[in-house]
Coordinates of C-alpha atoms in Angstrom, one line a residue:
M1186 CA -0.3 -0.1 0.0
M1187 CA 1.1 3.5 -0.9
T1188 CA 1.5 5.8 1.7
F1189 CA 2.0 9.6 2.0
C1190 CA 2.8 12.2 4.6
F1191 CA 1.5 15.7 5.3
T1192 CA 3.8 18.4 6.1
G1193 CA 3.5 19.3 10.0
I1194 CA 0.7 16.4 10.5
R1195 CA 1.4 13.1 12.5
S1196 CA 1.8 10.6 9.7
F1197 CA -1.1 8.9 8.6
P1198 CA -1.8 6.7 5.3
K1199 CA -3.1 9.4 2.4
L1200 CA -5.9 7.4 0.8
W1201 CA -9.2 9.0 0.5
K1202 CA -12.6 8.2 -1.3
S1203 CA -12.4 8.2 -4.7
N1204 CA -15.0 11.2 -5.5
P1205 CA -13.7 13.5 -8.3
Y1206 CA -16.6 15.0 -9.3
L1207 CA -17.7 16.7 -6.3
G1208 CA -17.5 20.3 -7.0
L1209 CA -15.4 23.3 -5.0
S1210 CA -17.5 25.3 -3.0
P1211 CA -15.4 27.1 -0.2
G1212 CA -18.5 27.5 1.5
H1213 CA -53.0 32.6 -26.3
S1214 CA -55.0 33.9 -27.4
Y1215 CA -54.9 37.0 -29.5
T1216 CA -57.6 40.0 -30.5
S1217 CA -56.9 41.6 -33.3
V1218 CA -56.6 45.3 -33.5
V1219 CA -59.7 47.0 -35.3
L1220 CA -58.3 49.8 -37.7
K1221 CA -60.3 52.3 -39.1
D1222 CA -59.3 54.8 -41.9
C1223 CA -57.6 57.7 -40.5
F1224 CA -60.2 60.4 -41.5
G1225 CA -62.8 57.9 -39.4
I1226 CA -66.3 57.4 -39.6
R1227 CA -67.9 59.6 -37.0
N1228 CA -69.3 57.7 -33.3
Q1229 CA -67.2 54.5 -34.0
Q1230 CA -64.3 54.0 -32.3
K1231 CA -60.9 54.6 -33.5
W1232 CA -57.8 52.8 -32.7
F1233 CA -55.4 55.2 -33.7
S1234 CA -55.9 59.0 -35.1
L1235 CA -53.7 61.8 -36.7
K1236 CA -53.2 65.1 -35.5
T1237 CA -53.4 67.1 -38.9
A1238 CA -49.8 67.8 -39.9
S1239 CA -47.9 70.6 -39.6
P1240 CA -44.2 71.6 -40.8
Q1241 CA -41.6 70.1 -38.9
N1242 CA -40.6 72.6 -36.1
T1243 CA -37.0 72.1 -36.1
K1244 CA -36.5 75.3 -33.9
A1245 CA -39.1 74.0 -31.2
M1246 CA -37.4 70.5 -31.3
N1247 CA -33.9 72.2 -30.9
L1248 CA -35.3 74.4 -28.1
L1249 CA -36.6 71.1 -26.5
I1250 CA -33.5 69.5 -26.5
M1251 CA -31.2 72.6 -25.3
R1252 CA -33.7 72.5 -22.2
A1253 CA -33.2 69.1 -21.7
R1254 CA -29.5 69.1 -21.6
S1255 CA -28.9 72.4 -20.2
G1256 CA -31.6 71.8 -17.0
R1257 CA -33.7 74.8 -15.2
K1258 CA -31.9 78.2 -15.8
G1259 CA -32.2 78.9 -12.2
E1260 CA -29.7 75.9 -11.7
E1261 CA -27.6 76.9 -14.5
G1262 CA -27.2 80.3 -12.8
R1263 CA -25.9 79.3 -9.9
N1264 CA -23.2 77.4 -11.7
K1265 CA -22.0 77.7 -14.9
Q1266 CA -19.9 74.5 -15.1
V1267 CA -21.9 71.6 -14.4
P1268 CA -20.7 68.2 -14.7
S1269 CA -22.9 65.7 -16.6
E1270 CA -23.7 63.6 -13.7
S1271 CA -27.5 63.5 -13.3
H1272 CA -28.4 62.2 -17.0
L1273 CA -30.9 58.9 -17.1
F1274 CA -27.7 56.5 -17.8
A1275 CA -25.2 58.2 -15.2
A1276 CA -23.6 55.6 -12.4
G1277 CA -25.3 55.3 -9.6
A1278 CA -28.9 57.0 -10.7
A1279 CA -30.4 53.7 -11.0
K1280 CA -29.4 53.2 -7.1
K1281 CA -30.6 56.7 -6.5
R1282 CA -34.0 56.0 -7.8
S1283 CA -34.5 52.5 -6.3
Q1284 CA -34.0 54.3 -2.9
M1285 CA -36.5 57.1 -4.2
N1286 CA -39.4 54.5 -4.4
P1287 CA -40.9 53.2 -1.5
Q1288 CA -42.0 50.3 -3.3
S1289 CA -38.4 48.9 -4.0
K1290 CA -37.3 48.8 -0.4
D1291 CA -35.1 45.4 0.1
H1292 CA -36.7 43.0 2.2
P1293 CA -34.7 41.8 5.2
L1294 CA -33.4 38.4 5.3
P1295 CA -34.7 36.4 7.6
P1296 CA -32.3 35.6 10.8
V1297 CA -29.9 32.7 10.1
R1298 CA -30.4 30.3 13.2
N1299 CA -27.5 29.9 14.7
N1300 CA -28.2 26.2 16.1
I1301 CA -24.7 25.0 15.6
I1302 CA -21.2 25.3 16.9
Q1303 CA -18.7 28.0 16.7
L1304 CA -15.7 27.4 14.6
P1305 CA -12.3 26.5 16.7
T1306 CA -9.7 28.9 16.5
K1307 CA -6.9 26.6 17.3
P1308 CA -5.8 23.1 16.7
L1309 CA -7.7 20.6 18.2
N1310 CA -6.8 16.8 19.5
S1311 CA -8.7 13.8 18.8
E1312 CA -10.8 14.0 22.1
E1313 CA -11.5 18.0 21.5
W1314 CA -12.6 16.7 17.8
D1315 CA -14.7 14.0 19.1
K1316 CA -16.3 16.3 21.9
L1317 CA -17.2 18.9 19.1
K1318 CA -18.8 16.4 16.8
E1319 CA -20.7 15.1 19.8
D1320 CA -22.0 18.7 20.4
F1321 CA -23.1 19.3 16.4
K1322 CA -27.0 19.3 16.3
G1323 CA -27.0 20.0 12.3
K1324 CA -28.5 17.7 10.0
A1325 CA -25.4 17.8 7.7
N1326 CA -22.7 15.6 7.9
F1327 CA -20.3 16.8 10.5
E1328 CA -16.8 17.0 8.8
N1329 CA -18.3 18.2 5.5
W1330 CA -20.0 20.7 7.5
I1331 CA -17.1 22.3 9.6
I1332 CA -14.6 22.5 6.5
S1333 CA -17.1 24.1 4.4
Q1334 CA -17.7 26.5 7.3
M1335 CA -13.8 26.8 7.8
A1336 CA -13.2 27.7 4.1
H1337 CA -16.0 30.4 4.1
Y1338 CA -14.6 31.9 7.3
N1339 CA -10.8 31.4 5.9
S1340 CA -10.0 29.5 9.1
S1341 CA -6.4 28.9 10.2
V1342 CA -4.6 26.3 7.9
D1343 CA -3.4 24.9 11.0
V1344 CA -7.0 24.8 12.3
A1345 CA -7.9 22.6 9.3
K1346 CA -5.2 20.5 9.2
S1347 CA -6.1 19.1 12.8
L1348 CA -9.2 18.0 11.3
L1349 CA -7.8 16.1 8.6
A1350 CA -5.5 14.3 10.9
W1351 CA -8.4 13.4 13.1
V1352 CA -10.6 12.3 9.9
A1353 CA -7.6 10.0 8.8
A1354 CA -6.9 8.4 12.4
K1355 CA -10.5 7.5 12.6
N1356 CA -10.8 6.1 9.1
N1357 CA -7.9 4.4 8.4
G1358 CA -6.2 6.9 6.8
I1359 CA -8.9 7.7 4.7
V1360 CA -9.6 11.2 3.9
G1361 CA -12.4 12.4 1.5
Y1362 CA -11.8 14.5 -1.4
N1363 CA -14.2 17.2 -0.8
L1364 CA -12.3 17.6 2.5
L1365 CA -8.8 17.5 0.4
V1366 CA -10.0 20.3 -1.9
K1367 CA -11.2 22.8 0.6
Y1368 CA -8.2 22.4 3.1
L1369 CA -6.4 23.1 -0.6
Y1370 CA -8.9 26.2 -0.5
L1371 CA -7.3 27.4 2.8
C1372 CA -3.8 26.6 1.8
V1373 CA -4.0 28.9 -1.4
F1374 CA -6.0 31.6 0.5
H1375 CA -3.4 31.8 3.1
K1376 CA -0.4 31.6 0.4
Q1377 CA 0.7 28.6 2.2
T1378 CA 3.1 27.6 -0.5
S1379 CA 4.7 24.2 0.8
E1380 CA 1.0 22.8 1.8
V1381 CA 0.0 23.2 -1.9
F1382 CA 2.9 21.9 -3.1
D1383 CA 2.2 18.5 -0.9
V1384 CA -1.5 18.7 -1.7
Y1385 CA -0.5 18.9 -5.7
E1386 CA 2.0 15.5 -5.0
I1387 CA -1.0 13.8 -3.6
M1388 CA -3.3 14.5 -6.1
K1389 CA -1.2 14.1 -9.0
A1390 CA -0.6 10.5 -7.4
R1391 CA -4.2 9.6 -6.9
Y1392 CA -6.2 11.1 -10.0
K1393 CA -5.1 11.2 -13.5
I1394 CA -7.6 13.9 -14.6
L1395 CA -8.5 16.7 -11.7
E1396 CA -12.0 18.5 -11.8
S1397 CA -11.8 22.3 -12.6
G1398 CA -12.1 23.2 -8.9
A1399 CA -9.1 21.9 -7.9
N1400 CA -7.2 22.9 -11.0
T1401 CA -8.2 26.5 -10.7
L1402 CA -7.0 26.3 -6.7
L1403 CA -4.0 24.7 -8.1
I1404 CA -3.1 27.3 -10.8
R1405 CA -3.7 29.8 -8.1
G1406 CA -1.4 28.6 -5.7
L1407 CA 1.5 27.7 -7.8
I1408 CA 1.8 31.0 -9.6
H1409 CA 3.9 32.4 -6.7
S1410 CA 6.2 29.8 -6.7
D1411 CA 9.4 28.6 -8.6
R1412 CA 7.1 25.9 -10.1
W1413 CA 5.3 28.6 -11.5
K1414 CA 5.1 26.9 -15.1
E1415 CA 3.3 23.9 -13.8
A1416 CA 0.2 26.1 -13.4
L1417 CA 0.5 26.0 -17.3
L1418 CA 0.7 22.8 -17.7
L1419 CA -3.0 22.6 -15.6
L1420 CA -4.1 25.1 -18.0
E1421 CA -3.6 22.8 -20.7
D1422 CA -5.2 20.0 -18.5
I1423 CA -8.3 22.4 -18.4
K1424 CA -8.2 22.6 -22.1
K1425 CA -8.9 19.2 -22.7
V1426 CA -12.3 19.1 -21.3
M1427 CA -13.4 22.7 -21.3
T1428 CA -12.6 26.1 -22.0
P1429 CA -10.6 27.8 -19.4
S1430 CA -12.0 30.4 -16.9
K1431 CA -11.2 34.0 -17.6
K1432 CA -9.9 33.5 -13.8
N1433 CA -7.3 30.6 -15.0
Y1434 CA -6.1 32.8 -17.8
N1435 CA -5.7 36.0 -15.3
D1436 CA -3.8 33.7 -12.8
C1437 CA -1.2 32.3 -15.5
I1438 CA -0.7 35.6 -17.0
Q1439 CA -0.1 37.1 -13.7
G1440 CA 2.3 34.4 -12.9
A1441 CA 4.4 34.7 -16.1
L1442 CA 4.4 38.6 -15.6
L1443 CA 5.7 38.1 -12.2
H1444 CA 8.8 35.9 -13.7
Q1445 CA 9.1 38.2 -16.4
D1446 CA 8.3 35.8 -19.0
V1447 CA 6.2 38.6 -21.2
N1448 CA 5.9 36.4 -24.2
I1449 CA 4.0 33.7 -22.3
A1450 CA 2.0 36.8 -20.7
W1451 CA 1.0 38.5 -24.2
N1452 CA 0.5 34.8 -25.8
L1453 CA -2.1 33.7 -23.4
Y1454 CA -3.8 37.4 -23.5
Q1455 CA -4.2 37.0 -27.3
E1456 CA -5.5 33.3 -26.3
L1457 CA -8.1 34.6 -23.8
L1458 CA -9.3 37.3 -26.0
S1459 CA -10.2 34.8 -28.7
H1460 CA -13.1 33.6 -26.6
D1461 CA -14.0 35.6 -23.6
I1462 CA -13.5 39.3 -21.9
P1463 CA -10.6 39.8 -19.8
M1464 CA -10.7 40.4 -16.2
M1465 CA -10.1 44.2 -15.3
E1466 CA -7.2 42.9 -12.9
T1467 CA -5.6 40.8 -15.8
L1468 CA -5.3 44.1 -18.1
K1469 CA -4.1 46.1 -14.8
A1470 CA -1.5 43.3 -14.8
F1471 CA 0.2 44.6 -18.2
F1472 CA 0.2 48.2 -17.1
D1473 CA 1.8 48.0 -13.7
F1474 CA 4.4 45.9 -15.4
G1475 CA 4.7 48.5 -18.1
K1476 CA 6.3 50.8 -15.5
D1477 CA 9.8 49.1 -15.6
I1478 CA 9.6 48.1 -19.1
K1479 CA 11.0 50.3 -21.5
D1480 CA 9.8 49.1 -24.8
N1481 CA 7.8 50.7 -27.9
Q1482 CA 6.3 47.3 -28.6
Y1483 CA 5.1 46.6 -25.5
S1484 CA 3.8 50.2 -25.2
N1485 CA 2.1 49.7 -28.5
K1486 CA 0.5 46.8 -27.0
L1487 CA -0.7 48.4 -24.0
L1488 CA -2.2 51.4 -26.3
D1489 CA -4.1 48.6 -28.2
I1490 CA -5.7 47.6 -24.7
L1491 CA -7.2 51.0 -24.2
L1492 CA -8.5 50.5 -28.0
Y1493 CA -9.9 47.3 -26.7
L1494 CA -11.8 49.1 -23.8
R1495 CA -13.1 51.5 -26.2
N1496 CA -14.3 49.0 -29.0
S1497 CA -15.8 46.8 -26.1
Q1498 CA -17.2 49.8 -24.1
L1499 CA -15.7 48.9 -21.1
Y1500 CA -14.6 50.7 -18.5
P1501 CA -11.6 50.7 -15.9
G1502 CA -12.0 50.4 -11.9
E1503 CA -10.7 53.3 -10.0
S1504 CA -7.2 51.5 -9.1
F1505 CA -7.0 50.4 -12.7
A1506 CA -7.1 54.3 -13.6
H1507 CA -4.6 55.0 -11.2
S1508 CA -2.3 52.3 -12.6
I1509 CA -3.1 53.8 -16.7
K1510 CA -2.2 57.3 -15.3
T1511 CA 1.1 56.2 -13.8
W1512 CA 2.2 54.3 -16.9
F1513 CA 1.4 57.0 -18.8
E1514 CA 3.5 59.5 -17.0
S1515 CA 6.3 57.2 -16.6
V1516 CA 6.9 56.7 -20.5
P1517 CA 10.6 58.4 -20.9
E1518 CA 10.9 61.6 -23.0
E1519 CA 7.2 61.9 -23.7
Q1520 CA 5.9 64.2 -20.9
W1521 CA 2.6 63.1 -20.0
K1522 CA 0.5 64.6 -17.4
G1523 CA -2.8 62.8 -16.4
K1524 CA -5.6 64.0 -13.9
F1525 CA -8.7 62.8 -12.7
T1526 CA -11.9 65.1 -13.6
T1527 CA -15.3 65.4 -15.0
I1528 CA -17.0 66.3 -18.3
Q1529 CA -19.3 69.5 -18.8
K1530 CA -22.9 69.2 -20.1
S1531 CA -21.7 70.8 -23.4
G1532 CA -19.2 67.6 -23.9
Q1533 CA -16.2 69.7 -22.8
C1534 CA -13.3 68.3 -20.2
L1535 CA -12.8 70.6 -17.1
G1536 CA -9.2 69.0 -17.2
C1537 CA -8.1 70.2 -20.3
G1538 CA -10.9 72.1 -22.0
K1539 CA -11.6 70.0 -24.8
N1540 CA -14.4 68.5 -26.3
L1541 CA -15.3 65.0 -26.2
E1542 CA -16.8 63.0 -29.3
S1543 CA -20.6 63.5 -29.9
I1544 CA -23.2 61.3 -28.8
H1545 CA -25.0 61.5 -31.9
L1546 CA -24.7 58.7 -34.7
S1547 CA -23.3 59.2 -38.0
P1548 CA -25.7 59.2 -40.9
E1549 CA -24.0 55.5 -42.0
E1550 CA -24.2 54.6 -38.1
Y1551 CA -28.1 55.4 -38.0
E1552 CA -29.1 53.6 -41.2
F1553 CA -27.3 50.7 -40.3
L1554 CA -28.8 50.5 -36.7
K1555 CA -32.0 51.2 -38.1
G1556 CA -31.8 48.2 -40.4
K1557 CA -30.6 46.0 -37.6
V1558 CA -33.3 47.1 -35.4
M1559 CA -35.8 46.5 -37.6
R1560 CA -34.8 42.9 -38.5
D1561 CA -33.7 41.7 -35.1
V1562 CA -36.1 43.6 -32.8
I1563 CA -39.0 44.5 -34.5
D1564 CA -39.2 41.2 -37.2
G1565 CA -36.9 39.0 -35.5
G1566 CA -37.5 39.8 -31.7
D1567 CA -40.2 38.3 -29.5
Q1568 CA -42.7 40.7 -29.3
Y1569 CA -45.2 38.5 -31.4
R1570 CA -45.7 36.7 -28.3
K1571 CA -47.7 39.7 -27.4
T1572 CA -48.1 41.3 -30.7
T1573 CA -49.8 39.7 -33.8
P1574 CA -47.9 40.1 -37.1
Q1575 CA -51.1 41.7 -38.4
E1576 CA -51.3 44.2 -35.9
L1577 CA -47.5 45.3 -36.2
K1578 CA -47.8 45.4 -40.0
R1579 CA -51.3 47.9 -39.3
F1580 CA -49.0 50.0 -37.2
Q1581 CA -46.2 50.0 -40.0
N1582 CA -48.8 51.4 -42.6
F1583 CA -50.0 53.4 -39.8
V1584 CA -46.5 55.5 -39.5
K1585 CA -45.8 55.3 -43.4
Y1586 CA -48.5 57.3 -44.1
C1587 CA -47.6 59.9 -41.3
P1588 CA -45.2 62.7 -41.6
P1589 CA -42.3 62.4 -39.3
F1590 CA -42.6 62.8 -35.6
D1591 CA -40.5 64.7 -33.4
I1592 CA -41.7 63.2 -29.9
V1593 CA -42.7 59.6 -29.7
I1594 CA -44.4 58.8 -26.2
D1595 CA -45.2 55.8 -24.3
G1596 CA -48.3 56.5 -23.0
L1597 CA -49.2 54.3 -20.4
N1598 CA -45.7 54.5 -18.9
V1599 CA -46.1 58.3 -19.1
A1600 CA -49.4 58.1 -17.5
K1601 CA -48.2 55.9 -14.5
M1602 CA -45.7 58.8 -13.6
F1603 CA -47.7 59.7 -10.6
P1604 CA -49.3 57.0 -9.0
K1605 CA -52.2 58.9 -7.0
A1606 CA -53.0 61.0 -9.8
R1607 CA -55.6 60.6 -12.5
E1608 CA -53.6 58.6 -15.4
S1609 CA -55.4 60.6 -18.2
Q1610 CA -54.7 64.0 -16.8
V1611 CA -51.3 63.3 -16.5
L1612 CA -50.7 62.1 -20.2
L1613 CA -52.9 65.1 -21.3
H1614 CA -50.6 67.4 -19.3
V1615 CA -47.3 65.6 -20.9
V1616 CA -49.1 66.2 -24.4
S1617 CA -50.2 69.2 -24.2
Q1618 CA -46.9 71.0 -23.2
L1619 CA -45.0 69.2 -26.1
A1620 CA -48.1 70.7 -28.4
K1621 CA -47.6 73.9 -27.3
Q1622 CA -44.2 73.9 -28.7
N1623 CA -45.4 72.9 -32.0
L1624 CA -44.0 69.4 -32.1
R1625 CA -45.3 66.4 -33.7
V1626 CA -46.2 64.0 -31.0
L1627 CA -47.2 60.4 -31.0
V1628 CA -48.7 58.5 -28.2
L1629 CA -48.5 54.9 -28.5
G1630 CA -51.2 53.3 -25.8
R1631 CA -53.2 50.5 -25.4
K1632 CA -57.3 50.1 -26.3
H1633 CA -58.3 50.0 -22.5
M1634 CA -56.8 53.9 -22.2
L1635 CA -60.4 54.8 -24.3
T1636 CA -62.7 52.8 -21.6
S1637 CA -64.5 55.9 -19.7
R1638 CA -63.4 55.1 -16.4
A1639 CA -62.1 56.9 -13.0
R1640 CA -58.7 56.8 -14.0
W1641 CA -59.3 57.0 -17.7
R1642 CA -61.6 60.2 -18.7
K1643 CA -63.2 59.9 -22.1
D1644 CA -62.9 63.8 -22.4
E1645 CA -59.4 64.3 -21.3
M1646 CA -58.5 61.4 -23.9
E1647 CA -60.3 62.7 -26.6
E1648 CA -58.1 65.9 -25.9
V1649 CA -54.9 64.0 -26.2
Q1650 CA -56.3 62.8 -29.7
K1651 CA -56.8 66.2 -31.0
Q1652 CA -53.3 67.1 -29.6
A1653 CA -51.1 64.5 -30.8
S1654 CA -51.6 61.4 -33.4
C1655 CA -52.4 57.9 -31.3
F1656 CA -52.3 54.7 -32.1
F1657 CA -53.9 52.2 -29.4
A1658 CA -52.8 48.6 -29.7
D1659 CA -54.5 45.4 -28.1
N1660 CA -54.6 45.2 -24.4
I1661 CA -51.9 42.4 -24.5
S1662 CA -49.7 44.1 -26.6
E1663 CA -46.1 44.9 -26.5
D1664 CA -45.4 49.0 -26.3
D1665 CA -42.0 48.9 -26.9
P1666 CA -41.3 47.7 -30.5
F1667 CA -43.9 50.1 -31.7
L1668 CA -41.9 52.9 -29.9
L1669 CA -38.6 51.9 -31.4
Y1670 CA -40.3 51.6 -34.9
A1671 CA -41.8 54.9 -35.1
T1672 CA -38.8 57.0 -33.3
L1673 CA -36.3 55.3 -35.9
H1674 CA -38.8 55.7 -38.9
S1675 CA -39.2 59.3 -38.0
G1676 CA -35.5 60.0 -38.2
N1677 CA -32.1 61.0 -36.3
H1678 CA -33.9 64.1 -34.7
C1679 CA -37.1 62.1 -33.3
K1680 CA -36.7 61.4 -29.4
F1681 CA -38.7 59.0 -27.5
I1682 CA -40.3 59.2 -23.8
T1683 CA -40.7 56.4 -21.6
K1684 CA -39.1 54.9 -18.1
D1685 CA -38.3 51.7 -19.8
L1686 CA -34.5 50.9 -20.3
M1687 CA -35.0 48.9 -23.1
R1688 CA -32.4 46.1 -22.2
D1689 CA -34.4 43.2 -23.5
H1690 CA -34.7 44.9 -26.7
K1691 CA -31.0 45.4 -26.8
A1692 CA -30.1 41.8 -25.9
C1693 CA -32.8 41.0 -29.3
L1694 CA -29.5 42.5 -31.1
A1695 CA -27.6 39.8 -33.0
D1696 CA -23.8 41.1 -32.0
A1697 CA -21.7 43.6 -29.6
K1698 CA -21.1 46.2 -32.1
T1699 CA -25.1 46.8 -32.9
Q1700 CA -25.7 46.5 -29.1
R1701 CA -23.4 49.2 -28.3
L1702 CA -24.7 51.6 -31.1
F1703 CA -28.1 51.0 -29.9
F1704 CA -27.0 52.3 -26.8
K1705 CA -25.3 55.0 -27.7
W1706 CA -28.4 56.2 -29.6
Q1707 CA -30.5 55.4 -26.8
Q1708 CA -28.8 57.6 -24.5
G1709 CA -29.0 60.4 -27.0
H1710 CA -32.6 60.2 -28.0
Q1711 CA -34.4 58.7 -24.9
L1712 CA -36.0 61.6 -22.4
A1713 CA -36.8 61.2 -19.1
I1714 CA -39.2 63.4 -17.3
I1715 CA -37.9 64.8 -14.0
N1716 CA -41.7 66.8 -12.4
K1717 CA -41.8 66.1 -9.4
L1718 CA -45.4 67.2 -8.9
P1719 CA -48.5 66.4 -11.4
G1720 CA -49.5 69.4 -13.2
S1721 CA -45.6 71.3 -12.9
K1722 CA -44.0 72.5 -16.1
L1723 CA -42.5 69.7 -17.9
T1724 CA -38.9 69.4 -17.1
F1725 CA -36.5 66.4 -18.5
Q1726 CA -33.2 65.3 -17.2
H1727 CA -30.8 66.6 -19.7
I1728 CA -29.4 64.2 -22.6
L1729 CA -25.8 63.4 -22.9
S1730 CA -24.3 65.3 -25.7
Y1731 CA -20.8 63.3 -25.5
D1732 CA -20.0 59.6 -26.2
T1733 CA -19.0 57.8 -22.9
V1734 CA -16.2 55.4 -24.4
V1735 CA -12.3 55.5 -24.1
Q1736 CA -11.2 58.0 -26.6
T1737 CA -7.9 59.7 -28.2
T1738 CA -6.5 62.1 -30.5
G1739 CA -2.9 61.1 -30.4
D1740 CA -1.8 63.5 -28.0
S1741 CA -4.5 63.3 -25.3
W1742 CA -6.4 60.3 -23.9
H1743 CA -10.0 60.6 -22.1
I1744 CA -10.9 57.4 -20.2
P1745 CA -14.1 57.1 -18.2
Y1746 CA -14.1 54.8 -15.0
D1747 CA -15.9 53.5 -12.4
E1748 CA -15.3 55.0 -9.0
D1749 CA -14.9 52.1 -5.9
L1750 CA -17.8 53.2 -3.8
V1751 CA -20.1 53.8 -6.7
E1752 CA -22.3 50.9 -7.7
R1753 CA -23.1 51.3 -11.7
Y1754 CA -25.2 49.0 -13.2
S1755 CA -24.5 47.6 -16.5
Y1756 CA -26.8 49.8 -18.8
E1757 CA -25.2 52.9 -16.8
V1758 CA -22.1 54.8 -17.5
P1759 CA -19.2 56.3 -15.6
T1760 CA -19.3 59.9 -14.5
K1761 CA -15.6 60.3 -14.2
W1762 CA -12.9 60.7 -16.3
L1763 CA -9.0 60.4 -16.5
C1764 CA -7.6 63.2 -18.8
L1765 CA -4.0 62.7 -19.9
Q1766 CA -2.4 65.0 -22.3
R1767 CA 0.9 64.7 -23.8
K1768 CA 3.2 68.3 -23.8
T1769 CA 3.9 69.4 -27.2

């Protein structure tokens, strides 16, 4: 019988139950729409209506957008240089909205029943482990429960080692695979490299192939040692059964850079790019290492990383931004100077005074996006689960014979802005204020909005139809496809009003490039009403005028980054920037 010895443990046979598959765990029916001729027959209900066409009021539209960008005059008078942190997609805005909405308060989690034992803080002998198991009141297996708790709370390696010695002593030298892997986790967490080596040797002798959790731990445990290249062999083992995770690549790249093997690091990075998005930690490591490298080729690769961030619309964290700044300022003879700053609503950098790239799509980008949305969202999306093809076709015909709109309103969404106010009154108030500016307005709604009742007064809805073109779909229909279609069909000047952030429809788009263009278009076209009281003057959050991506002119870089203490949702963009200028 082959035996193995743990360093620092009383000798016992290193046999364990063969269970290599244990995971590592530290711790319709449709109602057809009835469409009437747009000039309708009196005394018959119409599901859409057209406001008499008037010439497109470009001046009024521009004034509306200027007001949306600049905010109220009083605020502008008090502070002329206003950083653009209050737009709909600003980092942290969703968090603030949820805190202001009493319906979205988090419910407290039920208290955890502390019916079991406290974890030991020092190694125990056999009698002490016996007593602890006797006191254990849980239903789970004691040994598995205690090692899982140790891993969860990152207990001392010595305490875990005494547990394994006790298990081996009472089981004829057999230690379960699950116990061994969680012990390995603690060794890696506490950087006990010699213990990692011991477990590695045991596992190599016992198993031909390790599951991914054990391989991941061994890779992380080996990269800081002189045996770091064995981590690359483990990476190859993982490739035989699955695609390694970005964490696996990150650890191997970190190990290569730590041991000055730049070529291996870059090769692994290119390999990772072919199938996954690198961790920011990985990219930061290249910049940190680059401070000591005086090599134009290496510098160009770092600039390629920044362009990758731009093209992927990714944002470095605050620590990574500091690393970028430090690297630029360390480049010899180039005299880069960086500062952390914000951007004015006009798109001008407060650090250097330069204007950032416009948020607006070029004519080519707009036509490309329009075609993609029509195919992937309107024609090929999932809207037919709630909207019949016949209804969508009728809506397309309706829009086709209308002049281009200036504003498209999600009527039901806007009407519910003030829960205590009458919905038809809220909608009429919004439509009236836009109509006074001589803007062509389309209201999208549902048929039930035309049924007279307490919250939907008939006279107010008739007034809405006089001041705006309206289309009322089936009550089960999805509004968003109609809204996107009408807005895009009307042209690049047209804006839309809804609180819906369109994440589902963005996800319908087939590729990352189109999704980024959609988000860019959305940021420049979606208006958000910020009135606090029903009936008050219509006020919008300002629309971004500049693009929130990494950008360069050659002698300057502007890099948006995530602040450590700001929770940014995936559909939001940072409000803080790193401004880098090269002295010429």
